[in-house]
Amino acid sequence: MTGPTAGPIEVPEPLESLHHEVELAVVISQRARDVPEASAMDFVGGYALALDMSSNDLQSASKIPKSAINNPYDLELWRKVDDELRQKGLTSDMIFKIPFLISYISSIMTLMEGDVILTGTPPEGVGPVRVGQKIKASITDLIDVEFDVQRRICPTGRKRGFRPAPLVAKL
């Protein structure tokens, strides 16, 4: 399965790079609150190949129907940068299994249809990606996605400085 045409990843000025990880994402199919682990998989609507980008937590996901994956713990995920393998791992090595994640998260907040849970990533290969590079990510034999990393150009042509969001507190 080839994923949708992926648009470019834009690195906002003045950043020089973003960090990236490939992960299995779980898509919630219905409202879920206080879900016991034993029935948590009933709330899975599908899975996605997710490329977790951080600096501003940019993420991209390509949805895969639940029926296309018989066993979410029997998948290989990998990511390459400029055709160099940077990350490769098996979902069988996940520290927290999907039922636990759904049960735990739904005990804190209500999960709604379409919510996405990123399941984590092996720590090897996490690092920066720079303007001009190409990222390829895959769930082996299911989906492949490619992204070009580009510099974001402000519409006005002005350079914009990075400013964190202001903190607002109610007293």
Short mmCIF file of N, CA and C in Angstrom, two decimals:
data_model
loop_
_atom_site.label_atom_id
_atom_site.label_comp_id
_atom_site.label_asym_id
_atom_site.label_seq_id
_atom_site.Cartn_x
_atom_site.Cartn_y
_atom_site.Cartn_z
N MET A 1 0.86 -1.17 0.00
CA MET A 1 0.00 0.00 0.00
C MET A 1 0.90 1.23 0.00
N THR A 2 0.64 2.12 -0.90
CA THR A 2 1.36 3.38 -0.93
C THR A 2 0.46 4.42 -0.30
N GLY A 3 1.04 5.25 0.56
CA GLY A 3 0.26 6.26 1.26
C GLY A 3 -0.13 7.40 0.33
N PRO A 4 -0.88 8.33 0.88
CA PRO A 4 -1.27 9.49 0.09
C PRO A 4 -0.04 10.29 -0.30
N THR A 5 -0.19 11.10 -1.34
CA THR A 5 0.91 11.96 -1.73
C THR A 5 1.23 12.86 -0.55
N ALA A 6 2.45 12.77 -0.09
CA ALA A 6 2.85 13.54 1.08
C ALA A 6 3.41 14.88 0.65
N GLY A 7 2.93 15.93 1.29
CA GLY A 7 3.45 17.25 1.02
C GLY A 7 4.80 17.41 1.67
N PRO A 8 5.46 18.52 1.39
CA PRO A 8 6.77 18.74 1.99
C PRO A 8 6.66 19.01 3.49
N ILE A 9 7.72 18.72 4.20
CA ILE A 9 7.84 19.11 5.60
C ILE A 9 8.57 20.44 5.57
N GLU A 10 7.97 21.46 6.16
CA GLU A 10 8.57 22.78 6.14
C GLU A 10 9.22 23.08 7.49
N VAL A 11 10.49 23.46 7.48
CA VAL A 11 11.21 23.84 8.68
C VAL A 11 11.01 25.34 8.87
N PRO A 12 10.31 25.75 9.93
CA PRO A 12 10.05 27.17 10.11
C PRO A 12 11.32 27.93 10.51
N GLU A 13 11.42 29.15 10.01
CA GLU A 13 12.55 29.99 10.40
C GLU A 13 12.35 30.41 11.84
N PRO A 14 13.36 30.56 12.66
CA PRO A 14 14.77 30.48 12.33
C PRO A 14 15.36 29.10 12.61
N LEU A 15 14.52 28.08 12.77
CA LEU A 15 15.03 26.74 13.07
C LEU A 15 15.86 26.23 11.91
N GLU A 16 16.87 25.44 12.22
CA GLU A 16 17.71 24.82 11.20
C GLU A 16 17.35 23.37 10.97
N SER A 17 16.69 22.76 11.96
CA SER A 17 16.34 21.35 11.84
C SER A 17 15.16 21.03 12.74
N LEU A 18 14.57 19.86 12.48
CA LEU A 18 13.52 19.30 13.31
C LEU A 18 13.95 17.89 13.69
N HIS A 19 13.44 17.37 14.79
CA HIS A 19 13.71 15.97 15.15
C HIS A 19 12.52 15.13 14.71
N HIS A 20 12.80 13.88 14.36
CA HIS A 20 11.76 13.04 13.77
C HIS A 20 11.87 11.62 14.27
N GLU A 21 10.70 10.96 14.35
CA GLU A 21 10.61 9.56 14.77
C GLU A 21 9.48 8.91 13.99
N VAL A 22 9.63 7.65 13.65
CA VAL A 22 8.54 6.90 13.02
C VAL A 22 7.83 6.11 14.12
N GLU A 23 6.50 6.11 14.08
CA GLU A 23 5.72 5.44 15.12
C GLU A 23 4.46 4.81 14.53
N LEU A 24 3.96 3.81 15.23
CA LEU A 24 2.64 3.27 14.94
C LEU A 24 1.64 4.12 15.70
N ALA A 25 0.62 4.61 15.01
CA ALA A 25 -0.44 5.39 15.65
C ALA A 25 -1.70 4.54 15.71
N VAL A 26 -2.48 4.72 16.75
CA VAL A 26 -3.76 4.03 16.94
C VAL A 26 -4.86 5.07 16.79
N VAL A 27 -5.84 4.80 15.92
CA VAL A 27 -6.95 5.72 15.69
C VAL A 27 -8.17 5.20 16.44
N ILE A 28 -8.75 6.03 17.29
CA ILE A 28 -9.89 5.65 18.11
C ILE A 28 -11.17 5.69 17.27
N SER A 29 -12.04 4.68 17.44
CA SER A 29 -13.25 4.56 16.61
C SER A 29 -14.51 5.12 17.24
N GLN A 30 -14.50 5.31 18.57
CA GLN A 30 -15.71 5.78 19.24
C GLN A 30 -15.33 6.40 20.58
N ARG A 31 -16.27 7.13 21.16
CA ARG A 31 -16.02 7.78 22.45
C ARG A 31 -15.59 6.72 23.45
N ALA A 32 -14.54 7.03 24.21
CA ALA A 32 -14.00 6.06 25.16
C ALA A 32 -13.65 6.74 26.48
N ARG A 33 -14.23 6.27 27.56
CA ARG A 33 -13.93 6.79 28.88
C ARG A 33 -13.87 5.63 29.85
N ASP A 34 -12.80 5.57 30.66
CA ASP A 34 -12.60 4.51 31.66
C ASP A 34 -12.73 3.12 31.04
N VAL A 35 -12.02 2.90 29.97
CA VAL A 35 -12.07 1.64 29.23
C VAL A 35 -11.17 0.60 29.91
N PRO A 36 -11.70 -0.57 30.26
CA PRO A 36 -10.83 -1.62 30.80
C PRO A 36 -9.95 -2.20 29.70
N GLU A 37 -8.75 -2.61 30.07
CA GLU A 37 -7.82 -3.17 29.07
C GLU A 37 -8.44 -4.31 28.29
N ALA A 38 -9.25 -5.12 28.93
CA ALA A 38 -9.82 -6.30 28.28
C ALA A 38 -10.69 -5.94 27.07
N SER A 39 -11.29 -4.76 27.06
CA SER A 39 -12.14 -4.38 25.92
C SER A 39 -11.56 -3.22 25.11
N ALA A 40 -10.34 -2.81 25.40
CA ALA A 40 -9.74 -1.64 24.76
C ALA A 40 -9.63 -1.77 23.24
N MET A 41 -9.35 -2.95 22.73
CA MET A 41 -9.19 -3.11 21.28
C MET A 41 -10.50 -2.90 20.52
N ASP A 42 -11.64 -2.97 21.22
CA ASP A 42 -12.94 -2.68 20.59
C ASP A 42 -13.06 -1.20 20.22
N PHE A 43 -12.20 -0.37 20.77
CA PHE A 43 -12.24 1.07 20.52
C PHE A 43 -11.23 1.49 19.45
N VAL A 44 -10.52 0.53 18.85
CA VAL A 44 -9.55 0.83 17.80
C VAL A 44 -10.26 0.81 16.46
N GLY A 45 -10.18 1.93 15.75
CA GLY A 45 -10.80 2.02 14.43
C GLY A 45 -9.83 1.74 13.31
N GLY A 46 -8.55 1.87 13.60
CA GLY A 46 -7.52 1.64 12.60
C GLY A 46 -6.16 2.04 13.14
N TYR A 47 -5.20 2.02 12.26
CA TYR A 47 -3.83 2.34 12.63
C TYR A 47 -3.30 3.36 11.62
N ALA A 48 -2.18 3.94 11.93
CA ALA A 48 -1.57 4.89 11.00
C ALA A 48 -0.06 4.83 11.13
N LEU A 49 0.60 5.09 10.03
CA LEU A 49 2.03 5.31 10.05
C LEU A 49 2.21 6.78 10.38
N ALA A 50 2.87 7.09 11.48
CA ALA A 50 3.02 8.46 11.92
C ALA A 50 4.48 8.86 11.91
N LEU A 51 4.74 10.03 11.41
CA LEU A 51 6.07 10.62 11.47
C LEU A 51 5.96 11.76 12.48
N ASP A 52 6.50 11.53 13.67
CA ASP A 52 6.41 12.48 14.77
C ASP A 52 7.55 13.48 14.63
N MET A 53 7.19 14.71 14.32
CA MET A 53 8.18 15.78 14.15
C MET A 53 8.11 16.68 15.37
N SER A 54 9.26 17.05 15.91
CA SER A 54 9.20 17.94 17.05
C SER A 54 10.07 19.17 16.87
N SER A 55 9.66 20.14 17.43
CA SER A 55 10.05 21.53 17.61
C SER A 55 8.73 22.21 17.85
N ASN A 56 7.81 21.98 16.96
CA ASN A 56 6.44 22.44 17.17
C ASN A 56 5.48 21.26 17.12
N ASP A 57 5.98 20.05 17.40
CA ASP A 57 5.18 18.83 17.40
C ASP A 57 4.38 18.65 16.12
N LEU A 58 5.06 18.84 14.98
CA LEU A 58 4.43 18.61 13.69
C LEU A 58 4.31 17.12 13.48
N GLN A 59 3.16 16.68 13.01
CA GLN A 59 2.96 15.26 12.80
C GLN A 59 2.24 15.02 11.49
N SER A 60 2.53 13.87 10.92
CA SER A 60 1.82 13.47 9.70
C SER A 60 1.44 12.01 9.87
N ALA A 61 0.27 11.66 9.44
CA ALA A 61 -0.17 10.27 9.59
C ALA A 61 -0.87 9.79 8.33
N SER A 62 -0.70 8.51 8.04
CA SER A 62 -1.36 7.86 6.90
C SER A 62 -2.18 6.71 7.45
N LYS A 63 -3.51 6.82 7.39
CA LYS A 63 -4.39 5.86 8.04
C LYS A 63 -4.46 4.53 7.29
N ILE A 64 -4.47 3.45 8.07
CA ILE A 64 -4.60 2.08 7.58
C ILE A 64 -5.81 1.48 8.28
N PRO A 65 -6.76 0.87 7.56
CA PRO A 65 -7.93 0.28 8.22
C PRO A 65 -7.52 -0.80 9.23
N LYS A 66 -8.26 -0.89 10.32
CA LYS A 66 -7.99 -1.89 11.35
C LYS A 66 -7.96 -3.30 10.75
N SER A 67 -8.85 -3.55 9.80
CA SER A 67 -8.96 -4.88 9.19
C SER A 67 -7.70 -5.27 8.40
N ALA A 68 -6.88 -4.30 8.02
CA ALA A 68 -5.67 -4.59 7.24
C ALA A 68 -4.53 -5.10 8.12
N ILE A 69 -4.68 -4.97 9.44
CA ILE A 69 -3.63 -5.41 10.37
C ILE A 69 -4.22 -6.44 11.31
N ASN A 70 -3.82 -7.70 11.12
CA ASN A 70 -4.32 -8.78 11.98
C ASN A 70 -3.74 -8.70 13.39
N ASN A 71 -2.45 -8.37 13.47
CA ASN A 71 -1.76 -8.34 14.76
C ASN A 71 -0.89 -7.08 14.82
N PRO A 72 -1.31 -6.07 15.58
CA PRO A 72 -0.52 -4.84 15.64
C PRO A 72 0.83 -5.02 16.35
N TYR A 73 1.07 -6.19 16.93
CA TYR A 73 2.35 -6.46 17.60
C TYR A 73 3.28 -7.28 16.72
N ASP A 74 2.96 -7.38 15.43
CA ASP A 74 3.77 -8.13 14.48
C ASP A 74 4.09 -7.25 13.27
N LEU A 75 4.52 -6.01 13.56
CA LEU A 75 4.81 -5.05 12.49
C LEU A 75 6.24 -4.54 12.62
N GLU A 76 6.82 -4.25 11.48
CA GLU A 76 8.15 -3.63 11.44
C GLU A 76 7.97 -2.21 10.90
N LEU A 77 8.48 -1.23 11.63
CA LEU A 77 8.47 0.15 11.19
C LEU A 77 9.91 0.58 10.92
N TRP A 78 10.11 1.38 9.88
CA TRP A 78 11.45 1.89 9.62
C TRP A 78 11.38 3.29 9.05
N ARG A 79 12.48 4.01 9.17
CA ARG A 79 12.59 5.36 8.64
C ARG A 79 13.99 5.56 8.09
N LYS A 80 14.04 6.17 6.90
CA LYS A 80 15.32 6.50 6.26
C LYS A 80 15.38 8.00 6.03
N VAL A 81 16.59 8.54 6.10
CA VAL A 81 16.84 9.93 5.71
C VAL A 81 17.89 9.87 4.62
N ASP A 82 17.55 10.42 3.44
CA ASP A 82 18.43 10.36 2.28
C ASP A 82 18.91 8.93 2.02
N ASP A 83 17.97 7.99 2.09
CA ASP A 83 18.20 6.55 1.87
C ASP A 83 19.12 5.89 2.89
N GLU A 84 19.45 6.57 3.97
CA GLU A 84 20.23 5.96 5.06
C GLU A 84 19.27 5.53 6.16
N LEU A 85 19.27 4.23 6.49
CA LEU A 85 18.38 3.72 7.53
C LEU A 85 18.75 4.35 8.87
N ARG A 86 17.77 5.04 9.47
CA ARG A 86 18.00 5.71 10.74
C ARG A 86 17.27 5.04 11.89
N GLN A 87 16.16 4.38 11.57
CA GLN A 87 15.35 3.80 12.62
C GLN A 87 14.65 2.57 12.08
N LYS A 88 14.64 1.51 12.88
CA LYS A 88 13.96 0.28 12.51
C LYS A 88 13.59 -0.43 13.79
N GLY A 89 12.34 -0.84 13.90
CA GLY A 89 11.92 -1.51 15.12
C GLY A 89 10.68 -2.33 14.91
N LEU A 90 10.41 -3.18 15.87
CA LEU A 90 9.25 -4.07 15.84
C LEU A 90 8.24 -3.63 16.88
N THR A 91 6.97 -3.68 16.52
CA THR A 91 5.94 -3.31 17.48
C THR A 91 5.85 -4.32 18.62
N SER A 92 6.38 -5.51 18.43
CA SER A 92 6.39 -6.49 19.52
C SER A 92 7.28 -6.03 20.67
N ASP A 93 8.15 -5.05 20.42
CA ASP A 93 9.04 -4.52 21.45
C ASP A 93 8.45 -3.32 22.19
N MET A 94 7.20 -2.96 21.86
CA MET A 94 6.59 -1.81 22.53
C MET A 94 6.53 -2.05 24.04
N ILE A 95 6.90 -1.04 24.82
CA ILE A 95 6.86 -1.15 26.28
C ILE A 95 5.41 -1.20 26.76
N PHE A 96 4.58 -0.32 26.23
CA PHE A 96 3.17 -0.28 26.61
C PHE A 96 2.33 -0.75 25.44
N LYS A 97 1.54 -1.79 25.66
CA LYS A 97 0.68 -2.34 24.62
C LYS A 97 -0.54 -1.44 24.43
N ILE A 98 -1.19 -1.57 23.29
CA ILE A 98 -2.31 -0.70 22.91
C ILE A 98 -3.45 -0.74 23.93
N PRO A 99 -3.90 -1.91 24.42
CA PRO A 99 -4.99 -1.91 25.41
C PRO A 99 -4.64 -1.11 26.66
N PHE A 100 -3.40 -1.22 27.12
CA PHE A 100 -2.98 -0.44 28.30
C PHE A 100 -3.04 1.05 28.00
N LEU A 101 -2.53 1.47 26.83
CA LEU A 101 -2.52 2.89 26.48
C LEU A 101 -3.94 3.46 26.44
N ILE A 102 -4.87 2.73 25.79
CA ILE A 102 -6.25 3.21 25.70
C ILE A 102 -6.87 3.26 27.10
N SER A 103 -6.68 2.22 27.88
CA SER A 103 -7.25 2.18 29.22
C SER A 103 -6.70 3.30 30.09
N TYR A 104 -5.41 3.48 30.07
CA TYR A 104 -4.77 4.50 30.91
C TYR A 104 -5.20 5.90 30.48
N ILE A 105 -5.09 6.19 29.18
CA ILE A 105 -5.43 7.54 28.70
C ILE A 105 -6.91 7.84 28.94
N SER A 106 -7.79 6.85 28.71
CA SER A 106 -9.23 7.10 28.91
C SER A 106 -9.59 7.22 30.38
N SER A 107 -8.69 6.84 31.29
CA SER A 107 -8.95 7.06 32.72
C SER A 107 -8.64 8.50 33.12
N ILE A 108 -7.93 9.20 32.27
CA ILE A 108 -7.56 10.59 32.54
C ILE A 108 -8.42 11.56 31.74
N MET A 109 -8.70 11.20 30.48
CA MET A 109 -9.50 12.07 29.60
C MET A 109 -10.34 11.20 28.69
N THR A 110 -11.41 11.79 28.19
CA THR A 110 -12.27 11.08 27.25
C THR A 110 -11.63 11.08 25.88
N LEU A 111 -11.54 9.91 25.29
CA LEU A 111 -11.08 9.79 23.91
C LEU A 111 -12.29 9.85 23.00
N MET A 112 -12.14 10.57 21.90
CA MET A 112 -13.25 10.74 20.97
C MET A 112 -12.90 10.07 19.64
N GLU A 113 -13.93 9.73 18.87
CA GLU A 113 -13.72 9.14 17.55
C GLU A 113 -12.77 10.01 16.74
N GLY A 114 -11.76 9.38 16.16
CA GLY A 114 -10.78 10.09 15.34
C GLY A 114 -9.54 10.52 16.10
N ASP A 115 -9.57 10.46 17.45
CA ASP A 115 -8.37 10.77 18.21
C ASP A 115 -7.27 9.78 17.82
N VAL A 116 -6.03 10.23 17.89
CA VAL A 116 -4.88 9.41 17.51
C VAL A 116 -3.93 9.31 18.70
N ILE A 117 -3.48 8.09 18.97
CA ILE A 117 -2.51 7.85 20.04
C ILE A 117 -1.22 7.37 19.38
N LEU A 118 -0.12 8.08 19.62
CA LEU A 118 1.18 7.61 19.14
C LEU A 118 1.74 6.67 20.19
N THR A 119 2.24 5.52 19.74
CA THR A 119 2.60 4.44 20.64
C THR A 119 4.04 4.46 21.13
N GLY A 120 4.84 5.37 20.63
CA GLY A 120 6.24 5.43 21.05
C GLY A 120 7.14 4.87 19.97
N THR A 121 8.43 4.98 20.22
CA THR A 121 9.42 4.65 19.20
C THR A 121 10.68 4.11 19.84
N PRO A 122 11.42 3.26 19.14
CA PRO A 122 12.73 2.88 19.66
C PRO A 122 13.62 4.12 19.70
N PRO A 123 14.45 4.28 20.73
CA PRO A 123 15.25 5.50 20.84
C PRO A 123 16.37 5.61 19.80
N GLU A 124 16.80 4.52 19.22
CA GLU A 124 17.87 4.57 18.25
C GLU A 124 17.41 5.33 17.02
N GLY A 125 18.23 6.21 16.51
CA GLY A 125 17.96 6.88 15.25
C GLY A 125 17.17 8.16 15.36
N VAL A 126 16.75 8.55 16.55
CA VAL A 126 16.04 9.81 16.71
C VAL A 126 17.07 10.93 16.58
N GLY A 127 16.77 11.91 15.77
CA GLY A 127 17.72 13.00 15.59
C GLY A 127 17.21 14.02 14.61
N PRO A 128 18.07 14.97 14.26
CA PRO A 128 17.63 16.08 13.41
C PRO A 128 17.51 15.69 11.94
N VAL A 129 16.66 16.42 11.27
CA VAL A 129 16.54 16.36 9.82
C VAL A 129 16.63 17.80 9.34
N ARG A 130 17.31 18.02 8.21
CA ARG A 130 17.58 19.38 7.76
C ARG A 130 16.95 19.65 6.39
N VAL A 131 16.83 20.93 6.11
CA VAL A 131 16.31 21.38 4.83
C VAL A 131 17.10 20.72 3.71
N GLY A 132 16.39 20.22 2.71
CA GLY A 132 17.01 19.57 1.56
C GLY A 132 17.06 18.05 1.66
N GLN A 133 16.76 17.50 2.83
CA GLN A 133 16.79 16.05 2.99
C GLN A 133 15.45 15.44 2.60
N LYS A 134 15.44 14.14 2.39
CA LYS A 134 14.24 13.39 2.06
C LYS A 134 14.06 12.30 3.13
N ILE A 135 12.84 12.22 3.67
CA ILE A 135 12.51 11.22 4.68
C ILE A 135 11.58 10.19 4.03
N LYS A 136 11.90 8.92 4.24
CA LYS A 136 11.01 7.82 3.84
C LYS A 136 10.68 7.05 5.11
N ALA A 137 9.40 6.70 5.28
CA ALA A 137 8.99 5.92 6.44
C ALA A 137 8.04 4.83 5.97
N SER A 138 8.01 3.73 6.74
CA SER A 138 7.21 2.59 6.29
C SER A 138 6.78 1.71 7.45
N ILE A 139 5.62 1.09 7.27
CA ILE A 139 5.28 -0.14 7.99
C ILE A 139 5.47 -1.20 6.92
N THR A 140 6.47 -2.03 7.07
CA THR A 140 6.88 -2.99 6.05
C THR A 140 5.69 -3.78 5.51
N ASP A 141 5.59 -3.84 4.19
CA ASP A 141 4.56 -4.56 3.45
C ASP A 141 3.16 -3.96 3.59
N LEU A 142 3.03 -2.77 4.21
CA LEU A 142 1.70 -2.15 4.34
C LEU A 142 1.64 -0.76 3.72
N ILE A 143 2.57 0.10 4.08
CA ILE A 143 2.49 1.48 3.61
C ILE A 143 3.87 2.13 3.61
N ASP A 144 4.11 2.95 2.62
CA ASP A 144 5.34 3.73 2.50
C ASP A 144 4.97 5.19 2.28
N VAL A 145 5.67 6.09 2.92
CA VAL A 145 5.43 7.53 2.76
C VAL A 145 6.77 8.22 2.58
N GLU A 146 6.81 9.24 1.71
CA GLU A 146 8.02 10.05 1.48
C GLU A 146 7.72 11.51 1.69
N PHE A 147 8.68 12.23 2.26
CA PHE A 147 8.57 13.67 2.48
C PHE A 147 9.86 14.35 2.06
N ASP A 148 9.73 15.51 1.43
CA ASP A 148 10.88 16.39 1.19
C ASP A 148 10.88 17.42 2.30
N VAL A 149 12.04 17.71 2.85
CA VAL A 149 12.17 18.72 3.90
C VAL A 149 12.57 20.03 3.24
N GLN A 150 11.74 21.05 3.42
CA GLN A 150 11.97 22.34 2.77
C GLN A 150 11.97 23.46 3.80
N ARG A 151 12.55 24.57 3.43
CA ARG A 151 12.50 25.77 4.26
C ARG A 151 11.14 26.43 4.08
N ARG A 152 10.51 26.80 5.16
CA ARG A 152 9.25 27.52 5.07
C ARG A 152 9.55 28.98 4.76
N ILE A 153 8.93 29.48 3.72
CA ILE A 153 9.07 30.87 3.33
C ILE A 153 7.81 31.61 3.78
N CYS A 154 7.98 32.66 4.54
CA CYS A 154 6.85 33.47 5.00
C CYS A 154 6.18 34.12 3.79
N PRO A 155 4.85 34.17 3.78
CA PRO A 155 4.15 34.73 2.63
C PRO A 155 4.53 36.18 2.32
N THR A 156 4.90 36.94 3.33
CA THR A 156 5.25 38.35 3.10
C THR A 156 6.70 38.51 2.70
N GLY A 157 7.46 37.43 2.76
CA GLY A 157 8.89 37.49 2.43
C GLY A 157 9.73 37.92 3.61
N ARG A 158 9.10 38.31 4.72
CA ARG A 158 9.86 38.71 5.91
C ARG A 158 10.29 37.46 6.67
N LYS A 159 11.43 37.57 7.32
CA LYS A 159 11.85 36.51 8.22
C LYS A 159 11.10 36.69 9.53
N ARG A 160 10.63 35.59 10.04
CA ARG A 160 9.91 35.64 11.30
C ARG A 160 10.76 34.97 12.36
N GLY A 161 10.82 35.57 13.51
CA GLY A 161 11.53 34.97 14.63
C GLY A 161 10.66 33.96 15.34
N PHE A 162 11.26 33.01 15.96
CA PHE A 162 10.53 32.01 16.74
C PHE A 162 10.15 32.64 18.06
N ARG A 163 8.87 32.65 18.36
CA ARG A 163 8.39 33.20 19.62
C ARG A 163 7.48 32.16 20.26
N PRO A 164 7.82 31.71 21.47
CA PRO A 164 6.92 30.78 22.14
C PRO A 164 5.61 31.45 22.47
N ALA A 165 4.55 30.65 22.55
CA ALA A 165 3.23 31.19 22.89
C ALA A 165 3.26 31.80 24.29
N PRO A 166 2.58 32.92 24.48
CA PRO A 166 2.57 33.56 25.81
C PRO A 166 1.81 32.69 26.79
N LEU A 167 2.24 32.74 28.03
CA LEU A 167 1.54 32.02 29.10
C LEU A 167 0.46 32.92 29.66
N VAL A 168 -0.73 32.39 29.79
CA VAL A 168 -1.84 33.15 30.33
C VAL A 168 -2.33 32.40 31.56
N ALA A 169 -2.45 33.10 32.64
CA ALA A 169 -2.92 32.46 33.88
C ALA A 169 -4.13 33.21 34.42
N LYS A 170 -5.10 32.47 34.89
CA LYS A 170 -6.26 33.08 35.55
C LYS A 170 -6.01 33.01 37.06
N LEU A 171 -6.25 34.09 37.71
CA LEU A 171 -6.07 34.14 39.15
C LEU A 171 -7.40 34.09 39.85
#
